[in-house]
mmCIF file of C-alpha atoms in Angstrom:
data_model
loop_
_atom_site.group_PDB
_atom_site.id
_atom_site.type_symbol
_atom_site.label_atom_id
_atom_site.label_comp_id
_atom_site.label_asym_id
_atom_site.label_seq_id
_atom_site.Cartn_x
_atom_site.Cartn_y
_atom_site.Cartn_z
ATOM 1 C CA MET X 30 106.129 270.583 170.349
ATOM 2 C CA ASP X 31 102.578 270.186 169.073
ATOM 3 C CA ILE X 32 100.832 273.420 168.171
ATOM 4 C CA ILE X 33 97.087 273.970 167.712
ATOM 5 C CA ALA X 34 96.844 277.306 165.924
ATOM 6 C CA ASP X 35 93.885 279.503 165.055
ATOM 7 C CA LEU X 36 95.441 282.214 162.923
ATOM 8 C CA GLN X 37 92.326 283.964 161.636
ATOM 9 C CA ILE X 38 90.202 285.852 164.155
ATOM 10 C CA HIS X 39 88.883 289.392 164.426
ATOM 11 C CA SER X 40 88.997 292.138 167.034
ATOM 12 C CA ARG X 41 86.055 294.188 168.237
ATOM 13 C CA PHE X 42 87.093 296.825 165.685
ATOM 14 C CA SER X 43 85.847 294.719 162.774
ATOM 15 C CA ARG X 44 82.276 294.947 161.568
ATOM 16 C CA ALA X 45 79.738 292.485 162.974
ATOM 17 C CA THR X 46 81.955 291.389 165.850
ATOM 18 C CA SER X 47 81.466 291.086 169.589
ATOM 19 C CA GLN X 48 82.465 294.097 171.645
ATOM 20 C CA ASN X 49 83.792 291.679 174.275
ATOM 21 C CA ILE X 50 86.828 290.805 172.172
ATOM 22 C CA THR X 51 89.765 291.993 174.236
ATOM 23 C CA ILE X 52 93.260 290.565 174.542
ATOM 24 C CA GLN X 53 92.443 289.216 178.004
ATOM 25 C CA ASN X 54 89.273 287.519 176.774
ATOM 26 C CA ILE X 55 91.018 286.000 173.771
ATOM 27 C CA ILE X 56 93.574 284.472 176.129
ATOM 28 C CA LYS X 57 90.824 283.228 178.458
ATOM 29 C CA TYR X 58 88.788 281.482 175.776
ATOM 30 C CA ALA X 59 91.776 280.199 173.809
ATOM 31 C CA LYS X 60 92.852 278.393 176.989
ATOM 32 C CA ILE X 61 89.350 276.957 177.453
ATOM 33 C CA LYS X 62 89.324 275.796 173.836
ATOM 34 C CA GLY X 63 92.821 274.287 173.944
ATOM 35 C CA ILE X 64 94.534 276.597 171.437
ATOM 36 C CA ASN X 65 98.185 277.432 172.130
ATOM 37 C CA LEU X 66 98.928 279.739 169.176
ATOM 38 C CA ILE X 67 96.478 282.362 168.002
ATOM 39 C CA GLY X 68 96.476 285.203 165.500
ATOM 40 C CA THR X 69 96.071 288.725 166.763
ATOM 41 C CA GLY X 70 93.680 289.561 163.948
ATOM 42 C CA ASP X 71 93.172 293.084 162.620
ATOM 43 C CA PHE X 72 96.725 294.383 163.030
ATOM 44 C CA THR X 73 95.886 297.027 160.425
ATOM 45 C CA HIS X 74 93.565 298.829 162.854
ATOM 46 C CA PRO X 75 95.444 301.559 164.794
ATOM 47 C CA GLU X 76 93.571 301.127 168.078
ATOM 48 C CA TRP X 77 93.858 297.339 168.089
ATOM 49 C CA LEU X 78 97.553 297.506 167.211
ATOM 50 C CA LYS X 79 98.043 299.883 170.134
ATOM 51 C CA GLU X 80 96.473 297.316 172.490
ATOM 52 C CA ILE X 81 98.604 294.523 171.034
ATOM 53 C CA LYS X 82 101.768 296.532 171.693
ATOM 54 C CA GLN X 83 100.695 297.175 175.284
ATOM 55 C CA HIS X 84 100.104 293.507 176.078
ATOM 56 C CA PHE X 85 102.894 291.637 174.345
ATOM 57 C CA GLU X 86 106.628 291.340 173.959
ATOM 58 C CA GLU X 87 108.160 290.007 170.757
ATOM 59 C CA GLY X 88 110.484 287.054 170.408
ATOM 60 C CA ASP X 89 111.365 285.309 167.132
ATOM 61 C CA GLY X 90 108.267 286.758 165.515
ATOM 62 C CA ILE X 91 106.024 285.342 168.257
ATOM 63 C CA LEU X 92 104.162 287.554 170.725
ATOM 64 C CA ASN X 93 104.461 286.599 174.389
ATOM 65 C CA SER X 94 102.328 287.702 177.325
ATOM 66 C CA SER X 95 103.119 287.570 181.009
ATOM 67 C CA GLU X 96 99.441 286.704 181.550
ATOM 68 C CA SER X 97 99.538 283.327 179.791
ATOM 69 C CA GLU X 98 101.605 280.670 178.049
ATOM 70 C CA ILE X 99 99.416 281.078 174.957
ATOM 71 C CA LYS X 100 101.376 282.627 172.114
ATOM 72 C CA PHE X 101 100.237 285.106 169.467
ATOM 73 C CA LEU X 102 101.306 285.905 165.917
ATOM 74 C CA PHE X 103 100.670 289.121 163.975
ATOM 75 C CA THR X 104 97.738 288.517 161.623
ATOM 76 C CA GLY X 105 95.238 290.614 159.736
ATOM 77 C CA GLU X 106 92.706 290.396 156.927
ATOM 78 C CA VAL X 107 92.012 292.789 154.070
ATOM 79 C CA SER X 108 89.248 293.001 151.491
ATOM 80 C CA ASN X 109 90.235 293.679 147.881
ATOM 81 C CA ILE X 110 87.387 294.852 145.649
ATOM 82 C CA TYR X 111 88.050 295.653 142.010
ATOM 83 C CA GLU X 112 86.944 294.982 138.465
ATOM 84 C CA GLN X 113 88.638 292.405 136.270
ATOM 85 C CA ASP X 114 87.396 290.948 132.985
ATOM 86 C CA ARG X 115 84.184 292.992 133.283
ATOM 87 C CA ARG X 116 83.271 291.474 136.632
ATOM 88 C CA VAL X 117 83.502 292.939 140.108
ATOM 89 C CA ARG X 118 85.881 290.786 142.160
ATOM 90 C CA LYS X 119 85.798 290.615 145.941
ATOM 91 C CA VAL X 120 88.600 288.666 147.608
ATOM 92 C CA HIS X 121 89.649 288.515 151.249
ATOM 93 C CA ASN X 122 93.323 287.916 151.992
ATOM 94 C CA LEU X 123 95.016 286.979 155.270
ATOM 95 C CA LEU X 124 98.243 288.734 156.187
ATOM 96 C CA PHE X 125 100.911 287.324 158.512
ATOM 97 C CA ALA X 126 103.819 289.518 159.616
ATOM 98 C CA PRO X 127 107.051 288.762 161.519
ATOM 99 C CA SER X 128 107.398 291.898 163.656
ATOM 100 C CA VAL X 129 105.816 295.145 164.753
ATOM 101 C CA GLU X 130 108.242 297.027 162.514
ATOM 102 C CA ILE X 131 106.987 295.158 159.463
ATOM 103 C CA VAL X 132 103.374 295.600 160.601
ATOM 104 C CA GLU X 133 103.903 299.348 160.804
ATOM 105 C CA GLN X 134 105.387 299.407 157.310
ATOM 106 C CA ILE X 135 102.420 297.431 155.993
ATOM 107 C CA ASN X 136 100.010 299.826 157.667
ATOM 108 C CA GLU X 137 101.836 302.878 156.379
ATOM 109 C CA HIS X 138 101.526 301.540 152.848
ATOM 110 C CA LEU X 139 97.895 300.411 153.158
ATOM 111 C CA SER X 140 96.836 303.725 154.708
ATOM 112 C CA LYS X 141 97.549 305.298 151.316
ATOM 113 C CA ARG X 142 95.049 302.904 149.744
ATOM 114 C CA GLY X 143 92.168 303.220 152.190
ATOM 115 C CA ASN X 144 90.957 304.152 155.658
ATOM 116 C CA LEU X 145 92.437 301.740 158.204
ATOM 117 C CA GLU X 146 90.365 303.183 161.039
ATOM 118 C CA SER X 147 86.999 302.393 159.438
ATOM 119 C CA ASP X 148 87.147 298.608 159.898
ATOM 120 C CA GLY X 149 89.422 296.013 161.450
ATOM 121 C CA ARG X 150 89.208 294.260 158.100
ATOM 122 C CA PRO X 151 89.807 297.264 155.827
ATOM 123 C CA ILE X 152 88.273 297.491 152.370
ATOM 124 C CA PHE X 153 90.422 298.569 149.439
ATOM 125 C CA SER X 154 88.665 299.539 146.226
ATOM 126 C CA ASN X 155 90.441 299.298 142.893
ATOM 127 C CA TYR X 156 93.363 297.498 144.515
ATOM 128 C CA THR X 157 93.976 294.141 142.877
ATOM 129 C CA CYS X 158 95.269 290.980 144.494
ATOM 130 C CA PRO X 159 98.438 290.971 142.341
ATOM 131 C CA GLU X 160 99.140 294.573 143.349
ATOM 132 C CA LEU X 161 98.639 293.749 147.029
ATOM 133 C CA VAL X 162 101.065 290.825 146.907
ATOM 134 C CA GLU X 163 103.687 292.707 144.922
ATOM 135 C CA ASP X 164 103.526 295.706 147.264
ATOM 136 C CA LEU X 165 103.752 293.671 150.466
ATOM 137 C CA LYS X 166 106.548 291.470 149.167
ATOM 138 C CA SER X 167 108.512 294.634 148.384
ATOM 139 C CA ILE X 168 108.300 295.424 152.110
ATOM 140 C CA SER X 169 109.431 291.956 153.249
ATOM 141 C CA ASN X 170 109.491 288.481 151.771
ATOM 142 C CA GLU X 171 108.642 287.200 155.256
ATOM 143 C CA ILE X 172 105.118 288.571 154.941
ATOM 144 C CA GLU X 173 102.698 285.767 154.119
ATOM 145 C CA ILE X 174 99.497 286.356 152.134
ATOM 146 C CA ILE X 175 96.903 283.564 152.233
ATOM 147 C CA ARG X 176 93.522 283.302 150.522
ATOM 148 C CA ALA X 177 90.843 283.567 153.218
ATOM 149 C CA HIS X 178 87.852 281.157 153.276
ATOM 150 C CA ALA X 179 88.616 280.367 149.640
ATOM 151 C CA TRP X 180 85.221 279.020 148.570
ATOM 152 C CA THR X 181 82.499 281.105 150.180
ATOM 153 C CA PRO X 182 80.192 282.743 147.598
ATOM 154 C CA TYR X 183 81.125 286.288 148.562
ATOM 155 C CA PHE X 184 84.599 287.720 149.199
ATOM 156 C CA SER X 185 86.763 284.742 148.238
ATOM 157 C CA ILE X 186 89.081 283.631 145.471
ATOM 158 C CA PHE X 187 86.728 280.898 144.163
ATOM 159 C CA GLY X 188 83.411 282.382 145.298
ATOM 160 C CA SER X 189 80.433 281.844 143.011
ATOM 161 C CA GLU X 190 79.427 285.509 143.183
ATOM 162 C CA SER X 191 82.699 287.331 142.684
ATOM 163 C CA GLY X 192 85.590 284.895 142.441
ATOM 164 C CA PHE X 193 87.901 283.351 139.878
ATOM 165 C CA ASP X 194 88.264 279.895 138.373
ATOM 166 C CA SER X 195 91.952 279.514 139.214
ATOM 167 C CA VAL X 196 94.684 280.877 141.438
ATOM 168 C CA LYS X 197 96.559 282.016 138.326
ATOM 169 C CA GLU X 198 93.578 284.002 137.059
ATOM 170 C CA CYS X 199 93.412 285.870 140.362
ATOM 171 C CA PHE X 200 97.085 286.441 141.189
ATOM 172 C CA GLN X 201 98.575 286.423 137.693
ATOM 173 C CA GLU X 202 102.341 287.005 137.777
ATOM 174 C CA GLN X 203 102.288 287.061 141.601
ATOM 175 C CA THR X 204 101.068 283.454 141.790
ATOM 176 C CA LYS X 205 104.667 282.498 142.547
ATOM 177 C CA HIS X 206 104.134 283.998 146.002
ATOM 178 C CA VAL X 207 100.975 281.996 146.717
ATOM 179 C CA TYR X 208 101.590 279.005 149.008
ATOM 180 C CA ALA X 209 98.373 278.333 150.893
ATOM 181 C CA ILE X 210 94.603 278.230 150.675
ATOM 182 C CA GLU X 211 92.269 278.485 153.667
ATOM 183 C CA THR X 212 89.545 275.847 153.348
ATOM 184 C CA GLY X 213 86.836 277.803 155.184
ATOM 185 C CA LEU X 214 83.953 276.308 157.145
ATOM 186 C CA SER X 215 82.013 275.054 154.123
ATOM 187 C CA SER X 216 84.824 273.006 152.572
ATOM 188 C CA ASP X 217 87.390 270.533 153.834
ATOM 189 C CA PRO X 218 90.684 269.219 152.385
ATOM 190 C CA ALA X 219 88.972 266.306 150.623
ATOM 191 C CA MET X 220 86.826 268.734 148.642
ATOM 192 C CA ASN X 221 89.905 270.746 147.682
ATOM 193 C CA TRP X 222 91.767 267.595 146.590
ATOM 194 C CA ARG X 223 89.306 267.346 143.723
ATOM 195 C CA LEU X 224 91.099 270.219 141.951
ATOM 196 C CA SER X 225 94.495 269.198 140.618
ATOM 197 C CA GLN X 226 95.402 272.897 140.339
ATOM 198 C CA LEU X 227 95.477 273.032 144.163
ATOM 199 C CA ASP X 228 97.872 270.116 144.647
ATOM 200 C CA LYS X 229 100.867 272.338 145.280
ATOM 201 C CA TYR X 230 99.180 274.511 147.891
ATOM 202 C CA THR X 231 99.057 273.954 151.632
ATOM 203 C CA LEU X 232 95.508 273.732 152.957
ATOM 204 C CA VAL X 233 95.157 275.613 156.232
ATOM 205 C CA SER X 234 92.135 276.078 158.483
ATOM 206 C CA ASN X 235 91.153 278.797 160.942
ATOM 207 C CA SER X 236 87.986 279.902 162.698
ATOM 208 C CA ASP X 237 87.466 283.420 161.263
ATOM 209 C CA ALA X 238 85.851 284.021 164.652
ATOM 210 C CA HIS X 239 83.815 287.195 165.145
ATOM 211 C CA SER X 240 83.166 286.367 168.808
ATOM 212 C CA LEU X 241 84.951 284.466 171.566
ATOM 213 C CA TRP X 242 82.351 281.800 172.284
ATOM 214 C CA PRO X 243 83.756 278.259 172.125
ATOM 215 C CA TRP X 244 81.468 277.336 169.230
ATOM 216 C CA ARG X 245 83.229 280.086 167.228
ATOM 217 C CA LEU X 246 86.838 280.491 168.432
ATOM 218 C CA GLY X 247 89.003 277.537 167.381
ATOM 219 C CA ARG X 248 86.204 275.709 165.591
ATOM 220 C CA GLU X 249 88.823 275.195 162.865
ATOM 221 C CA ALA X 250 92.575 275.172 163.389
ATOM 222 C CA THR X 251 95.927 274.316 161.816
ATOM 223 C CA LEU X 252 98.257 271.802 163.473
ATOM 224 C CA PHE X 253 102.037 272.161 163.557
ATOM 225 C CA HIS X 254 104.799 270.024 165.054
ATOM 226 C CA MET X 255 107.948 272.020 165.756
ATOM 227 C CA LYS X 256 111.082 271.739 167.858
ATOM 228 C CA GLU X 257 110.770 275.402 168.802
ATOM 229 C CA LEU X 258 107.983 277.846 168.075
ATOM 230 C CA ASP X 259 109.023 280.800 165.954
ATOM 231 C CA TYR X 260 107.533 282.804 163.079
ATOM 232 C CA ARG X 261 109.968 281.536 160.465
ATOM 233 C CA GLY X 262 109.181 277.946 161.406
ATOM 234 C CA ILE X 263 105.447 278.537 161.005
ATOM 235 C CA ILE X 264 105.928 280.170 157.605
ATOM 236 C CA LYS X 265 108.345 277.464 156.469
ATOM 237 C CA ALA X 266 105.823 274.777 157.369
ATOM 238 C CA ILE X 267 103.117 276.574 155.405
ATOM 239 C CA ARG X 268 105.259 277.263 152.348
ATOM 240 C CA ASN X 269 106.724 273.751 152.205
ATOM 241 C CA LYS X 270 103.524 271.814 152.961
ATOM 242 C CA GLU X 271 104.997 270.651 156.258
ATOM 243 C CA ILE X 272 102.034 271.321 158.528
ATOM 244 C CA LYS X 273 100.918 268.369 160.645
ATOM 245 C CA GLY X 274 97.286 268.773 159.588
ATOM 246 C CA THR X 275 94.068 270.645 160.267
ATOM 247 C CA ILE X 276 90.975 270.528 162.427
ATOM 248 C CA GLU X 277 87.837 271.099 160.363
ATOM 249 C CA VAL X 278 84.148 271.307 161.067
ATOM 250 C CA LYS X 279 82.044 269.062 158.847
ATOM 251 C CA PRO X 280 81.617 271.093 155.633
ATOM 252 C CA ASP X 281 77.822 270.898 155.777
ATOM 253 C CA TYR X 282 77.998 272.720 159.132
ATOM 254 C CA GLY X 283 79.266 275.789 157.251
ATOM 255 C CA LYS X 284 76.704 278.389 156.334
ATOM 256 C CA TYR X 285 77.395 278.275 152.598
ATOM 257 C CA HIS X 286 77.814 274.551 151.947
ATOM 258 C CA LEU X 287 74.716 273.884 149.841
ATOM 259 C CA ASP X 288 72.803 276.150 147.465
ATOM 260 C CA GLY X 289 69.657 277.933 148.481
ATOM 261 C CA HIS X 290 67.574 280.942 149.343
ATOM 262 C CA ARG X 291 67.316 281.504 153.077
ATOM 263 C CA ASP X 292 64.379 283.948 152.920
ATOM 264 C CA CYS X 293 62.268 281.248 151.262
ATOM 265 C CA ASN X 294 63.637 278.361 153.357
ATOM 266 C CA VAL X 295 64.863 276.702 150.150
ATOM 267 C CA CYS X 296 67.936 274.436 150.423
ATOM 268 C CA LEU X 297 69.181 272.653 147.314
ATOM 269 C CA LEU X 298 71.762 270.101 146.240
ATOM 270 C CA PRO X 299 73.853 271.172 143.227
ATOM 271 C CA GLU X 300 71.977 268.884 140.829
ATOM 272 C CA GLU X 301 68.667 270.363 141.980
ATOM 273 C CA THR X 302 69.960 273.891 141.422
ATOM 274 C CA ARG X 303 71.105 273.060 137.912
ATOM 275 C CA LYS X 304 67.657 271.731 137.019
ATOM 276 C CA ILE X 305 65.990 275.027 137.960
ATOM 277 C CA ASN X 306 68.720 277.213 136.390
ATOM 278 C CA LYS X 307 69.713 278.667 139.778
ATOM 279 C CA ILE X 308 66.310 280.337 140.239
ATOM 280 C CA CYS X 309 64.434 280.032 143.553
ATOM 281 C CA PRO X 310 61.257 277.985 142.955
ATOM 282 C CA LYS X 311 59.329 280.061 145.505
ATOM 283 C CA CYS X 312 60.137 283.687 144.703
ATOM 284 C CA GLY X 313 61.918 283.632 141.348
ATOM 285 C CA ASP X 314 65.093 285.328 142.599
ATOM 286 C CA LYS X 315 68.535 283.873 142.055
ATOM 287 C CA VAL X 316 69.641 281.357 144.685
ATOM 288 C CA THR X 317 73.044 281.593 146.340
ATOM 289 C CA VAL X 318 75.317 278.966 144.817
ATOM 290 C CA GLY X 319 77.166 277.268 147.646
ATOM 291 C CA VAL X 320 80.614 275.783 148.090
ATOM 292 C CA LEU X 321 79.826 272.180 147.155
ATOM 293 C CA HIS X 322 78.314 273.335 143.855
ATOM 294 C CA ARG X 323 81.276 275.573 143.138
ATOM 295 C CA VAL X 324 83.773 272.791 143.869
ATOM 296 C CA GLU X 325 81.911 270.517 141.464
ATOM 297 C CA GLU X 326 82.049 273.190 138.765
ATOM 298 C CA LEU X 327 85.845 273.441 138.987
ATOM 299 C CA ALA X 328 86.759 269.865 139.956
ATOM 300 C CA ASP X 329 88.687 267.630 137.556
ATOM 301 C CA ARG X 330 88.621 264.641 139.931
ATOM 302 C CA PRO X 331 85.812 262.531 141.439
ATOM 303 C CA SER X 332 84.550 263.012 144.991
ATOM 304 C CA THR X 333 86.251 259.724 145.961
ATOM 305 C CA TYR X 334 89.746 261.009 145.117
ATOM 306 C CA ILE X 335 92.264 260.849 147.975
ATOM 307 C CA GLN X 336 95.469 262.857 147.784
ATOM 308 C CA LYS X 337 98.550 260.772 148.579
ATOM 309 C CA ASP X 338 100.694 261.855 151.534
ATOM 310 C CA ALA X 339 98.343 264.726 152.385
ATOM 311 C CA PRO X 340 98.474 266.064 155.963
ATOM 312 C CA LEU X 341 95.844 264.545 158.221
ATOM 313 C CA PHE X 342 92.616 266.367 158.867
ATOM 314 C CA ILE X 343 90.275 265.830 161.787
ATOM 315 C CA THR X 344 86.568 266.607 161.501
ATOM 316 C CA LEU X 345 84.894 267.913 164.664
ATOM 317 C CA ILE X 346 81.725 269.765 165.588
ATOM 318 C CA PRO X 347 82.148 272.212 168.526
ATOM 319 C CA LEU X 348 81.274 270.771 171.920
ATOM 320 C CA SER X 349 78.631 273.427 172.634
ATOM 321 C CA GLU X 350 76.747 272.347 169.512
ATOM 322 C CA LEU X 351 76.696 268.748 170.736
ATOM 323 C CA ILE X 352 75.435 269.768 174.163
ATOM 324 C CA SER X 353 72.773 271.997 172.619
ATOM 325 C CA ALA X 354 71.510 269.192 170.391
ATOM 326 C CA SER X 355 71.525 266.606 173.185
ATOM 327 C CA LEU X 356 69.579 268.879 175.547
ATOM 328 C CA GLY X 357 67.295 270.407 172.938
ATOM 329 C CA LYS X 358 68.294 273.849 174.243
ATOM 330 C CA ALA X 359 69.669 276.919 172.463
ATOM 331 C CA ILE X 360 73.441 276.997 172.368
ATOM 332 C CA TYR X 361 73.810 280.139 174.502
ATOM 333 C CA THR X 362 71.494 279.024 177.331
ATOM 334 C CA LYS X 363 72.500 278.475 180.940
ATOM 335 C CA ALA X 364 71.727 274.757 180.697
ATOM 336 C CA VAL X 365 74.239 274.313 177.857
ATOM 337 C CA TRP X 366 76.894 276.378 179.628
ATOM 338 C CA ASN X 367 76.448 274.350 182.825
ATOM 339 C CA GLU X 368 77.197 271.080 181.025
ATOM 340 C CA TYR X 369 80.058 272.669 179.108
ATOM 341 C CA ASN X 370 81.692 274.070 182.233
ATOM 342 C CA LYS X 371 81.419 270.745 184.087
ATOM 343 C CA LEU X 372 83.317 269.028 181.293
ATOM 344 C CA ILE X 373 85.960 271.774 181.091
ATOM 345 C CA GLN X 374 86.517 271.632 184.846
ATOM 346 C CA GLU X 375 87.150 267.886 184.619
ATOM 347 C CA PHE X 376 89.183 267.646 181.396
ATOM 348 C CA GLY X 377 90.921 271.040 181.162
ATOM 349 C CA ASN X 378 89.953 272.214 177.680
ATOM 350 C CA GLU X 379 87.548 271.460 174.854
ATOM 351 C CA TYR X 380 90.032 269.754 172.536
ATOM 352 C CA ASN X 381 90.930 267.309 175.313
ATOM 353 C CA ILE X 382 87.255 266.428 175.582
ATOM 354 C CA LEU X 383 86.637 266.133 171.848
ATOM 355 C CA LEU X 384 89.827 264.224 171.012
ATOM 356 C CA LYS X 385 91.054 262.351 174.077
ATOM 357 C CA ALA X 386 88.607 261.942 176.967
ATOM 358 C CA ASP X 387 87.570 258.360 177.726
ATOM 359 C CA ARG X 388 83.852 257.629 177.344
ATOM 360 C CA GLU X 389 83.570 256.057 180.795
ATOM 361 C CA LYS X 390 85.061 259.164 182.377
ATOM 362 C CA ILE X 391 82.761 261.416 180.359
ATOM 363 C CA ILE X 392 79.696 259.470 181.570
ATOM 364 C CA LYS X 393 80.670 260.242 185.157
ATOM 365 C CA ILE X 394 80.245 263.951 184.361
ATOM 366 C CA VAL X 395 77.325 264.088 181.888
ATOM 367 C CA ASN X 396 74.571 261.794 180.632
ATOM 368 C CA GLU X 397 75.107 258.875 178.278
ATOM 369 C CA LYS X 398 73.416 260.559 175.318
ATOM 370 C CA LEU X 399 75.926 263.411 175.354
ATOM 371 C CA ALA X 400 78.840 261.063 176.011
ATOM 372 C CA ASP X 401 77.855 259.022 172.961
ATOM 373 C CA ALA X 402 77.566 262.193 170.878
ATOM 374 C CA ILE X 403 81.113 263.192 171.865
ATOM 375 C CA ILE X 404 82.477 259.811 170.793
ATOM 376 C CA GLN X 405 80.442 259.816 167.559
ATOM 377 C CA ASN X 406 81.822 263.277 166.846
ATOM 378 C CA ARG X 407 85.368 261.988 167.316
ATOM 379 C CA GLU X 408 84.618 259.182 164.868
ATOM 380 C CA GLY X 409 83.119 261.528 162.272
ATOM 381 C CA LYS X 410 79.635 260.073 162.660
ATOM 382 C CA ILE X 411 77.643 263.164 163.640
ATOM 383 C CA LYS X 412 74.956 264.040 161.101
ATOM 384 C CA ILE X 413 74.296 267.600 160.021
ATOM 385 C CA LYS X 414 71.296 269.308 158.481
ATOM 386 C CA PRO X 415 73.304 271.270 155.879
ATOM 387 C CA GLY X 416 73.916 274.997 155.965
ATOM 388 C CA TYR X 417 73.078 277.257 153.016
ATOM 389 C CA ASP X 418 72.804 280.938 152.011
ATOM 390 C CA GLY X 419 74.254 282.268 155.259
ATOM 391 C CA LYS X 420 72.500 279.795 157.581
ATOM 392 C CA TYR X 421 74.660 277.449 159.650
ATOM 393 C CA GLY X 422 74.114 273.711 159.526
ATOM 394 C CA GLU X 423 72.442 272.038 162.505
ATOM 395 C CA VAL X 424 73.567 269.005 164.485
ATOM 396 C CA VAL X 425 71.078 266.137 164.204
ATOM 397 C CA LEU X 426 71.499 263.323 166.703
ATOM 398 C CA GLU X 427 70.791 259.764 165.595
ATOM 399 C CA ARG X 428 67.140 259.369 166.592
ATOM 400 C CA GLU X 429 66.214 262.604 164.776
ATOM 401 C CA ILE X 430 68.002 261.935 161.491
ATOM 402 C CA GLN X 431 65.132 260.633 159.386
ATOM 403 C CA LYS X 432 62.723 263.435 160.111
ATOM 404 C CA LYS X 433 65.141 266.376 160.209
ATOM 405 C CA LEU X 434 68.071 265.898 157.864
ATOM 406 C CA PHE X 435 66.370 267.169 154.705
#
């Protein structure tokens, strides 16, 4: 059984999320995307957990719904903010749990540390990552704690603004319970291979979606191959580096890939940032140091290094982005949706289109320019104007490359 899993999403109870995120809508758009296992997100929030209980039945740690064949798994995310070595640290951690009973024990414990009702991704001050891991492992060893979007400048283990230089520095004596790193939108496995310290960790990918639109939900995913789907099998695959692989967006599509200062429209390569001592040449403020720069700071291997026997990873840009670029229309417009829906009606889901659909069949549905973009995407040939300082990268189709890329 092949599984496409997006195990990091949010509910409408998290800050800066769409109010249209309901269980029914998650199921609807997961089916359109082609995801067959999805995280619940935000199980720490009382109201969201109540909805989860109403919609699902448990079986082997997997949540089943009578409304769909799509399966769910208990997931959440927490924000740990504390001071260590005279620096304020801000790290987001993903939580996976095997049952509602364990979820309720986690929530009972975390409610003593902070207000679970204030945010679907609760913030815990003066609660360190080692303490979090030790406390949750005392509840159940089946709980999995994974570093979320490990490289983004803010709220991540390696972030330039508040992170650490190693897993050991962050998790200390609890590093023994660390098995996986989430690559995040602005990095991919190849970038992570450059750090020998990460060799023993499984690299997973998820969307961190704050809305249900197909250019958000499932834009990154983790691939599993299992005889039967159950929670223990998922966790075993993660802990033993037995995942089949990941689906990644191109790292420069991520909104923190390069350095820069968005307010001044300044985007910089790492070597350019070093020359100006990380100071914006327009306003004099500090630029945001992006993921590529941070990887280069910590890397002990060249960019050409390839990890032997690593799980495969597939690089894809969401279909809506390709349609938007080919039409020259905003991604949320009716024209883009019309083309998207025609393709979905013909091929069933977005991943079928991006990974499998034959070019000649695609041309029967949409124009040749878009068909070529879909095939180029599959071959990793789509060019991106890089993202920086919170601004997403932009798809640049071939004829526009020279004038738009930088």
